[in-house]
Short mmCIF file of C-alpha atoms and ligand atoms in Angstrom, two decimals:
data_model
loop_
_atom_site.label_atom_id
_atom_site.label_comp_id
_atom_site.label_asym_id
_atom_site.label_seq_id
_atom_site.Cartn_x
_atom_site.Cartn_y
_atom_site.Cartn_z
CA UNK P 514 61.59 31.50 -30.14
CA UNK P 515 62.73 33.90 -32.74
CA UNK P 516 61.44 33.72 -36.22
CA UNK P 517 63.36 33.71 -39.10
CA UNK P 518 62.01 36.35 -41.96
CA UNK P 519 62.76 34.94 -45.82
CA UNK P 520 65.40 37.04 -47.68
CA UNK P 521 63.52 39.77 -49.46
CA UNK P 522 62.61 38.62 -53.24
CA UNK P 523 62.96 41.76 -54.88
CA UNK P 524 61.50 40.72 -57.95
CA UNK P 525 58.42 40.39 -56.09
CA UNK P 526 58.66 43.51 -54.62
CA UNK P 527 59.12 44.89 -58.19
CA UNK P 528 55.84 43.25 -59.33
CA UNK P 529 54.24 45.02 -56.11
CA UNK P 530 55.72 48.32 -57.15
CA UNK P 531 54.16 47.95 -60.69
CA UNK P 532 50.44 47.22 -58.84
CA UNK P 533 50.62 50.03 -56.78
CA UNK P 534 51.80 52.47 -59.40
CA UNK P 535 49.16 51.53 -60.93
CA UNK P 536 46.67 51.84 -58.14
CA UNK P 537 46.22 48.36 -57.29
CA UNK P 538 45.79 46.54 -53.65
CA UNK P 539 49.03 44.31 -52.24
CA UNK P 540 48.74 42.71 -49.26
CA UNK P 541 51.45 43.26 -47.85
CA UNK P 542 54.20 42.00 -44.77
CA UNK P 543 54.52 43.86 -41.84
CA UNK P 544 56.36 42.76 -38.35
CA UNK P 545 52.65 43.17 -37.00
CA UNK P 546 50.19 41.83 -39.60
CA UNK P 547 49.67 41.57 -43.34
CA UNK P 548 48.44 45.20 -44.14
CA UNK P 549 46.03 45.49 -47.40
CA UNK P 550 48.14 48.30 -49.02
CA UNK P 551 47.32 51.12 -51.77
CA UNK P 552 49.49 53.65 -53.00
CA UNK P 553 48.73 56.68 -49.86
CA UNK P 554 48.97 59.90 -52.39
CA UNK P 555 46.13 58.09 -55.14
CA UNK P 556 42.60 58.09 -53.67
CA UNK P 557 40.96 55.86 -55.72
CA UNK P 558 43.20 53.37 -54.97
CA UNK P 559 42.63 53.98 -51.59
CA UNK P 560 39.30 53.98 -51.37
CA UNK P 561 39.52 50.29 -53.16
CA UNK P 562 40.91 49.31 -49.99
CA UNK P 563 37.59 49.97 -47.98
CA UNK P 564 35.69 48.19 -51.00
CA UNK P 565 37.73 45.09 -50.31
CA UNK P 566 37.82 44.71 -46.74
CA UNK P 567 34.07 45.26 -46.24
CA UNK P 568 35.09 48.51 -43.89
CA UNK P 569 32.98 51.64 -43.45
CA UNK P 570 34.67 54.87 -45.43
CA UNK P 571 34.52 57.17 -41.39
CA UNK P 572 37.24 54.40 -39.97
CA UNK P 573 40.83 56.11 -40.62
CA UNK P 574 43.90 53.67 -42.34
CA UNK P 575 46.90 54.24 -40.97
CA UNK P 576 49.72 55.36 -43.51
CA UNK P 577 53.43 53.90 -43.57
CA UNK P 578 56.12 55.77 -44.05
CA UNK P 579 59.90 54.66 -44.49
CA UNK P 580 60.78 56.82 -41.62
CA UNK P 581 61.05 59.64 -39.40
CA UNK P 582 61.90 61.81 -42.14
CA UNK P 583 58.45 61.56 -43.62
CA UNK P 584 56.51 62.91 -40.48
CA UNK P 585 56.50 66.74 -41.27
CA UNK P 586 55.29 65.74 -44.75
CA UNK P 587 52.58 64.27 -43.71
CA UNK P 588 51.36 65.46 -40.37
CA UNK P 589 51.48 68.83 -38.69
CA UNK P 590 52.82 70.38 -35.98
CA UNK P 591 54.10 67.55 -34.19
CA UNK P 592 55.43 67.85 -31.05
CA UNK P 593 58.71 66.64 -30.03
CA UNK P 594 57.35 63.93 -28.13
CA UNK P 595 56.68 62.41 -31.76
CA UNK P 596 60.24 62.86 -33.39
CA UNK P 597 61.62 60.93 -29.63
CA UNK P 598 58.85 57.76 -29.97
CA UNK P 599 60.17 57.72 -33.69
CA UNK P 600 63.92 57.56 -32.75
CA UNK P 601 63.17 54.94 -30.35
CA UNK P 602 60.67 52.61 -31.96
CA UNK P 603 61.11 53.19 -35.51
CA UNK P 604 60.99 51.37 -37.57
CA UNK P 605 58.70 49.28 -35.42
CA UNK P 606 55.74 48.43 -34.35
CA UNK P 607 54.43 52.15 -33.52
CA UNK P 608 51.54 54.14 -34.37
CA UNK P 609 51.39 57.65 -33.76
CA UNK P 610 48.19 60.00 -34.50
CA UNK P 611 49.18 63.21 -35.37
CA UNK P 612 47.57 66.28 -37.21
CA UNK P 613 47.27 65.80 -40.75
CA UNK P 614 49.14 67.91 -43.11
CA UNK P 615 47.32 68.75 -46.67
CA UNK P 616 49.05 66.15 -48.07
CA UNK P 617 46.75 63.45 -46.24
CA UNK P 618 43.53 62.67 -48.20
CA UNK P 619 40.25 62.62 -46.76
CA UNK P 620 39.52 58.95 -47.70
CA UNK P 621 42.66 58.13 -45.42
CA UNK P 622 41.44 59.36 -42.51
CA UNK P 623 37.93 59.28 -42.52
CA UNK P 624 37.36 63.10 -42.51
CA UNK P 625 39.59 62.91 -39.36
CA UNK P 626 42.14 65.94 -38.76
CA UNK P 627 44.43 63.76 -37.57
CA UNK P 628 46.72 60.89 -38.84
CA UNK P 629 48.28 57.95 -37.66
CA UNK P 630 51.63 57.14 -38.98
CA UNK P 631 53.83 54.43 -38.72
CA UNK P 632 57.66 52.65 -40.04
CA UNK P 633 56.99 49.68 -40.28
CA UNK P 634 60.10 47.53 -39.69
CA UNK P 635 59.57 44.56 -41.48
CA UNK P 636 62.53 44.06 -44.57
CA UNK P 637 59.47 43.75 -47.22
CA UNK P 638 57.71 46.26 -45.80
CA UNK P 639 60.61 48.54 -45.62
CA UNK P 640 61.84 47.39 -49.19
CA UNK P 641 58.60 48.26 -50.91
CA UNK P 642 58.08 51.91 -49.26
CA UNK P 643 62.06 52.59 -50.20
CA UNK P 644 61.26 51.50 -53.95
CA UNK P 645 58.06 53.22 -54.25
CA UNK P 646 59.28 56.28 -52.56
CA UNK P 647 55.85 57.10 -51.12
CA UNK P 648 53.89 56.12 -48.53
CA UNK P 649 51.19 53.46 -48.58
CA UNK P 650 47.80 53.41 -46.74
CA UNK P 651 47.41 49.96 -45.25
CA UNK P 652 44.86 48.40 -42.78
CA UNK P 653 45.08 44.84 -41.50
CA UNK P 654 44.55 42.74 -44.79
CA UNK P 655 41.27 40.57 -43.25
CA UNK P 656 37.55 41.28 -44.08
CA UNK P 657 36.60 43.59 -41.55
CA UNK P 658 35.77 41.83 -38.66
CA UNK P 659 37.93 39.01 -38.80
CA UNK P 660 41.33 38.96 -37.06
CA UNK P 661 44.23 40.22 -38.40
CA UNK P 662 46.06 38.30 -41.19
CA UNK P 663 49.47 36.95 -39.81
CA UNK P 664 49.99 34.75 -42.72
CA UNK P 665 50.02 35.10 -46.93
CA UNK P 666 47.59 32.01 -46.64
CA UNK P 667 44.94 33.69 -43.82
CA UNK P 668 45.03 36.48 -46.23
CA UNK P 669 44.46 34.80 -49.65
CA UNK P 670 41.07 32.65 -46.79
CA UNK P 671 39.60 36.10 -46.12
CA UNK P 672 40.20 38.26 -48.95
CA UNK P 673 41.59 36.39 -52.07
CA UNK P 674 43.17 37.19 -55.14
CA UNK P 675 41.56 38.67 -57.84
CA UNK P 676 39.50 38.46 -60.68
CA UNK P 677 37.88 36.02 -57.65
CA UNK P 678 39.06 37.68 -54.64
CA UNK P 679 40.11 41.27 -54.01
CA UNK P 680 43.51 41.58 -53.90
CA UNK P 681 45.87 42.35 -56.94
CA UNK P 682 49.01 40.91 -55.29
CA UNK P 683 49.93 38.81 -51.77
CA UNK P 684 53.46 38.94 -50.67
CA UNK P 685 54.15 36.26 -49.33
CA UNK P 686 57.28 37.51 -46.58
CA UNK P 687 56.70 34.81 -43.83
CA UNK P 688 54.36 34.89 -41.29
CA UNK P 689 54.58 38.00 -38.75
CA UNK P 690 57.36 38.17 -36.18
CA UNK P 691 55.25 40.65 -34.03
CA UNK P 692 51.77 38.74 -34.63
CA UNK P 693 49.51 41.61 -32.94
CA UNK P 694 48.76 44.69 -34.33
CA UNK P 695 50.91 47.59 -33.31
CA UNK P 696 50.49 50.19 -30.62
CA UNK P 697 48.81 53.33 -31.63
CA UNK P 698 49.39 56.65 -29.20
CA UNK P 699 47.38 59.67 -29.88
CA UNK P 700 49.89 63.10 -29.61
CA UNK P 701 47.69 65.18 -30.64
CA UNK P 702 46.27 66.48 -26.89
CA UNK P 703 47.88 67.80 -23.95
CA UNK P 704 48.73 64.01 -23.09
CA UNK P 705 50.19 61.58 -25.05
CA UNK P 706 47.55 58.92 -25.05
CA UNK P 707 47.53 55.24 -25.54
CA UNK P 708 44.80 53.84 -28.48
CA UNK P 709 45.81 51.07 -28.57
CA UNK P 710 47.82 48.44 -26.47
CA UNK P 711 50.55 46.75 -29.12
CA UNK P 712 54.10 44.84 -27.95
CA UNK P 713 55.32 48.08 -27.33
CA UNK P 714 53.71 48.61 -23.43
CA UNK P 715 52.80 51.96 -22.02
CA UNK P 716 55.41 51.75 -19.82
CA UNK P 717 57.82 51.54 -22.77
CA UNK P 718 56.43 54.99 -23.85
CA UNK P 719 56.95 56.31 -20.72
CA UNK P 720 60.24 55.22 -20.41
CA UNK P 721 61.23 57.79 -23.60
CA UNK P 722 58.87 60.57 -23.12
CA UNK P 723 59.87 60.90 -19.35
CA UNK P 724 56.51 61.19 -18.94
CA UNK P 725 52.94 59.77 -18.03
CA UNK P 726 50.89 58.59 -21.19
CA UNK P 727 47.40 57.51 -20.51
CA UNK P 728 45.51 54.53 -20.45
CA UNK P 729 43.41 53.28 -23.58
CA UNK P 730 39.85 54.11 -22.48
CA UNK P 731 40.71 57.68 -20.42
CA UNK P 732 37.91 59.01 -22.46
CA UNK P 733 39.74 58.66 -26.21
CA UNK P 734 38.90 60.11 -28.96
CA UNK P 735 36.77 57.18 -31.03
CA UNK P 736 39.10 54.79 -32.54
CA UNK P 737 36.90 54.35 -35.17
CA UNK P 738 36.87 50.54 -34.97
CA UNK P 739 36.39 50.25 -31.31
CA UNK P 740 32.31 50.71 -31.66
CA UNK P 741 31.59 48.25 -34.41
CA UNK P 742 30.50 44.62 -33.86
CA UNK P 743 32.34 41.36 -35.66
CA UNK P 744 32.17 37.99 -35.80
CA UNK P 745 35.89 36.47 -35.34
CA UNK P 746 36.23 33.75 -34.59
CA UNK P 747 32.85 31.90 -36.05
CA UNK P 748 32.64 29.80 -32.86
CA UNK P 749 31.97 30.88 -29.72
CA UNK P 750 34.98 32.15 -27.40
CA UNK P 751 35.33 31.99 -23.81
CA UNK P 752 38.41 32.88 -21.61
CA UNK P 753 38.38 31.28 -18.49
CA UNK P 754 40.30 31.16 -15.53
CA UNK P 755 42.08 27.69 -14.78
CA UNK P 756 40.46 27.40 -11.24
CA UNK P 757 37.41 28.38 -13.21
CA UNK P 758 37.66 25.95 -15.47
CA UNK P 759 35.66 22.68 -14.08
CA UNK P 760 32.54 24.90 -12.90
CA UNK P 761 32.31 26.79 -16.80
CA UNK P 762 32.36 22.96 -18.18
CA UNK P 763 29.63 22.17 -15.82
CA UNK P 764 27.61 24.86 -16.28
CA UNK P 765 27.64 25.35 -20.34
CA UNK P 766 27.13 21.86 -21.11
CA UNK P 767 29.32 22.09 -24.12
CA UNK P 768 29.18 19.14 -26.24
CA UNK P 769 32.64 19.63 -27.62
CA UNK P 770 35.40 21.76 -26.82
CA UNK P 771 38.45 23.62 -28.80
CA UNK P 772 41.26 24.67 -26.09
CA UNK P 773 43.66 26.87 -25.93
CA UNK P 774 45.79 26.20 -22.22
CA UNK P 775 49.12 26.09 -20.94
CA UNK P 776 50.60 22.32 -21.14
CA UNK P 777 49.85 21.26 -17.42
CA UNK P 778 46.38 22.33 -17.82
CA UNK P 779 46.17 20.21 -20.90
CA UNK P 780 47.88 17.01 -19.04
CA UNK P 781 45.73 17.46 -16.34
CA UNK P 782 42.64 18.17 -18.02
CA UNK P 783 39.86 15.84 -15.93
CA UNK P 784 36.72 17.52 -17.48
CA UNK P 785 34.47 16.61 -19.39
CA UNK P 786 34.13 16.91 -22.64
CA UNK P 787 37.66 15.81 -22.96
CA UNK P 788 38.81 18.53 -25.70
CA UNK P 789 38.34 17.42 -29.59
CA UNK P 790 41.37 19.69 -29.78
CA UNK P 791 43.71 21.27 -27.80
CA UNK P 792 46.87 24.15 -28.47
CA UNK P 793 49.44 24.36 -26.10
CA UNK P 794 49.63 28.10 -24.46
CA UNK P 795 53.31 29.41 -24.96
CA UNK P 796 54.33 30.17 -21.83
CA UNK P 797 55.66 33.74 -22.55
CA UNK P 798 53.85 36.96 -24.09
CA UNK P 799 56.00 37.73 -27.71
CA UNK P 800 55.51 33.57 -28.43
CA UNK P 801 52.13 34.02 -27.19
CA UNK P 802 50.93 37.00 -29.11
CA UNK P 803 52.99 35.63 -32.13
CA UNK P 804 50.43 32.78 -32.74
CA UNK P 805 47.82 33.57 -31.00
CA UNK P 806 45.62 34.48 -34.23
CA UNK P 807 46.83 31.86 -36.14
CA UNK P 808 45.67 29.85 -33.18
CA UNK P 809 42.11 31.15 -33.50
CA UNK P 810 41.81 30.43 -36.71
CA UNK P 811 43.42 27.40 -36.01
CA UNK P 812 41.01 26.61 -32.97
CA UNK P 813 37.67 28.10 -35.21
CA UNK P 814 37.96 25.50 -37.76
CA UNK P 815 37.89 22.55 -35.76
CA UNK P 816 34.09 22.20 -35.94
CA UNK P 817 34.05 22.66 -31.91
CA UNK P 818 30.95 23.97 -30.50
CA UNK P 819 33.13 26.09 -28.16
CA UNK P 820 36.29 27.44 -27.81
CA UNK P 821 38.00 28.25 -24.25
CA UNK P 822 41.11 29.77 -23.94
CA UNK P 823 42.74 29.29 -19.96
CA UNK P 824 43.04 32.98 -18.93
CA UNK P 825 46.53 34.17 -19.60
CA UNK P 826 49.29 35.36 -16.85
CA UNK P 827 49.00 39.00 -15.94
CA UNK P 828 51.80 41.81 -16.37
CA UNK P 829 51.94 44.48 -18.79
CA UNK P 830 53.43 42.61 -21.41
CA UNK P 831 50.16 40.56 -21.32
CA UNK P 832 47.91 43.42 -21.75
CA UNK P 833 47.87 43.66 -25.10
CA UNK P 834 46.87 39.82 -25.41
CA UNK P 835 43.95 40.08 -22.88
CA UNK P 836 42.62 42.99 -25.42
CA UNK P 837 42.50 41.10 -27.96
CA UNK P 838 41.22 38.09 -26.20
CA UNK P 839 38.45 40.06 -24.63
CA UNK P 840 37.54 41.03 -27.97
CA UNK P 841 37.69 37.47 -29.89
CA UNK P 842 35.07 36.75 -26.49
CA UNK P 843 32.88 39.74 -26.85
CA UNK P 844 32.33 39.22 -30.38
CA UNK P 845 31.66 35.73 -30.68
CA UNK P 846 29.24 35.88 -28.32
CA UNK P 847 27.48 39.20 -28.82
CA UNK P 848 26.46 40.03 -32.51
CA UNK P 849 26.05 43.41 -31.20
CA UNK P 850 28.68 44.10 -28.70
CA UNK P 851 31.54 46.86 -28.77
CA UNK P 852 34.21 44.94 -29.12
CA UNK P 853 35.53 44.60 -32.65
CA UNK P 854 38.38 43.45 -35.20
CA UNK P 855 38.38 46.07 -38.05
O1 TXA E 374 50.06 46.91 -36.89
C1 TXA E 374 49.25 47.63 -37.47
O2 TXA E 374 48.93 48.75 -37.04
C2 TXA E 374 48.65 47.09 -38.76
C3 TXA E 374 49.74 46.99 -39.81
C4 TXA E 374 49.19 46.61 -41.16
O3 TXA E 374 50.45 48.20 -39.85
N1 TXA E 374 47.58 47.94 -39.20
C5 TXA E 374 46.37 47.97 -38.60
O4 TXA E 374 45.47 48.79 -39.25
O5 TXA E 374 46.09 47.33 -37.61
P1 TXA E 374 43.91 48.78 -38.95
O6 TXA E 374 43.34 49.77 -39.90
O7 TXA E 374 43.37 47.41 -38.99
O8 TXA E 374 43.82 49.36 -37.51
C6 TXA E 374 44.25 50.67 -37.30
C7 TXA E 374 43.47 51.30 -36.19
C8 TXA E 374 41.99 51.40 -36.50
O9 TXA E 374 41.26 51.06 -35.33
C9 TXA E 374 41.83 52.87 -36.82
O10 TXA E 374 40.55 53.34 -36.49
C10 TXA E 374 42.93 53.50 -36.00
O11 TXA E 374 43.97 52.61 -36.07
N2 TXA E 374 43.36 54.78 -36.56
C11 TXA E 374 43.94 55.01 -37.75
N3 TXA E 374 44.14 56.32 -37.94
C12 TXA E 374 43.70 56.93 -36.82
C13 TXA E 374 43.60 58.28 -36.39
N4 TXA E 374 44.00 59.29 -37.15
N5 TXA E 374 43.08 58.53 -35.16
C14 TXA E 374 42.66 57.53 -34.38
N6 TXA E 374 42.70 56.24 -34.73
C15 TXA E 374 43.21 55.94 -35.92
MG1 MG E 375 42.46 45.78 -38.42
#
């Protein structure tokens, strides 16, 4: 299912112009997620941003650009590899991390040397970099911790508008086409190397660079967020495999049950508890990762003492869903664990 983004209401984009000229905090669209955005080249406004999300100063924003042309403004010697993902994915759903060039401020990355850039390709997004004519620094618009905002309305639940809440301004461009947050790859080694998984695979990366990229955990340089705990979703999260499925009931005892499984698990279902709420599982990975955080959210507020999402299928397009599945799990269940939404 394709989604259909509203026309661009450019007297709203206006209005978000004047805020960030004048150092305030939009939340804004993005084909990923909402991003919490400041004006990149002012650093108090950026450093607002950390303020309102509840995020530690050392974890680096990414900052969005309007395109390719903006790279050797604001990183460094970047190789070709960078100017080839940037033909081929931008604008889109790509991070790359980069050296930083002088222009970069310290609050932006965290007293990293490097950068992570990105086009985003959403119209809004797009429209509001072209009118500014500068980059902004955005993270994902949710308290850190939660899950990424896919909708205006999960961002005015987690972060609000001011003089109550701390955002200036929420755009409200539809919810996200993409609905996971984009795929970061580190160029600044010998190897291009994959952050983060994102709808663009590894494979896809390889496909341009005629070359190998490497996995996620190959010993990467800290992604900042990847060590910190959180607590999305509220209730606790378990992924289990469907032939799994009747021994976990048995065995946790849970009282009541939010579910998250592919339409002939739900018809079938013959365990007790019978669910107090079920979602059906799209059946392929874009549909999939396009609601699956509005799902959570969806599946966390339904008072259920547990939540169990039926394991996903496998294949790379998958990958980045497990990621963030194993994540929702990890943190739900361990207060202290390293899995993390930031
Ligand atoms: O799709 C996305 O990337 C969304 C939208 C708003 O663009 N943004 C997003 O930002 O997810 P955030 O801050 O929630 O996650 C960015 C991740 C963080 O884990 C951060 O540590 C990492 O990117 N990151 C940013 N700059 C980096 C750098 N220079 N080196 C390594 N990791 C970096
Ligand atoms: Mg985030």
């Amino acid at each position: 299912m394709k989604l259909q983004t509203p026309a661009v209401d450019h007297a709203a984009v206006a209005h978000a112009i004047a805020v960030l000229e004048r150092g305030g905090l939009v939340a804004l669209p993005t084909e990923t997620v909402y991003g919490l955005a400041a004006d990149a080249t002012n650093e108090a406004a950026v450093r607002s941003i950390f303020a309102a999300k509840g995020r530690p100063a050392d974890h680096p924003v990414i900052v969005h650009v309007a395109g390719a042309g903006a790279i050797d403004e604001w990183s460094k010697d970047a190789p070709p590899a960078a100017y080839a993902l940037a033909q081929a994915f931008w604008p889109g759903p790509l991070t790359l991390v980069l050296k930083r060039s002088g222009r970069v401020s310290n609050v932006i990355t965290g007293g990293q040397d490097t950068v992570g850039l990105r086009a985003p390709g959403h119209p809004w997004a797009q429209a509001v970099l072209q009118a500014l004519g500068r980059p902004v620094a955005a993270p994902s618009a949710n308290r850190f911790g939660r899950v990424s905002p896919t909708t205006a309305d999960h961002v005015r639940a987690d972060l609000g508008v001011k003089p109550n809440g701390a955002v200036d301004l929420i755009l409200d461009g539809g919810p996200c086409p993409v609905g996971i947050e984009s795929t970061i790859v580190d160029l600044t080694g010998g190897q291009p190397r994959l952050l983060r998984q994102g709808s663009i695979s590894r494979s896809d990366l390889e496909r341009v660079l005629g070359r190998a990229v490497d996995a996620p955990d190959a010993g990467a340089p800290r992604v900042s967020g990847s060590l910190e705990r959180h607590y999305a979703p509220r209730t606790p999260l378990e992924v289990v495999v469907q032939e799994g499925l009747a021994d976990w009931l048995q065995q946790s005892r849970a009282k009541s049950l939010a579910v998250l499984a592919p339409p002939p698990v739900l018809a079938a279902w013959s365990g007790k508890p019978v669910p107090l709420f079920s979602l059906a599982a799209p059946d392929n990975a874009d549909d999939y990762a396009r609601t699956l955080y509005a799902n959570l959210r969806t599946l966390d507020a339904t008072g259920a003492e547990w939540i169990v999402v039926v394991t996903p299928p496998l294949g790379e397009r998958w990958l980045p869903i497990h990621d963030r599945l194993q994540r929702a799990q990890a943190g739900s269940l361990h207060a202290d664990s390293n899995a993390e939404f930031d």
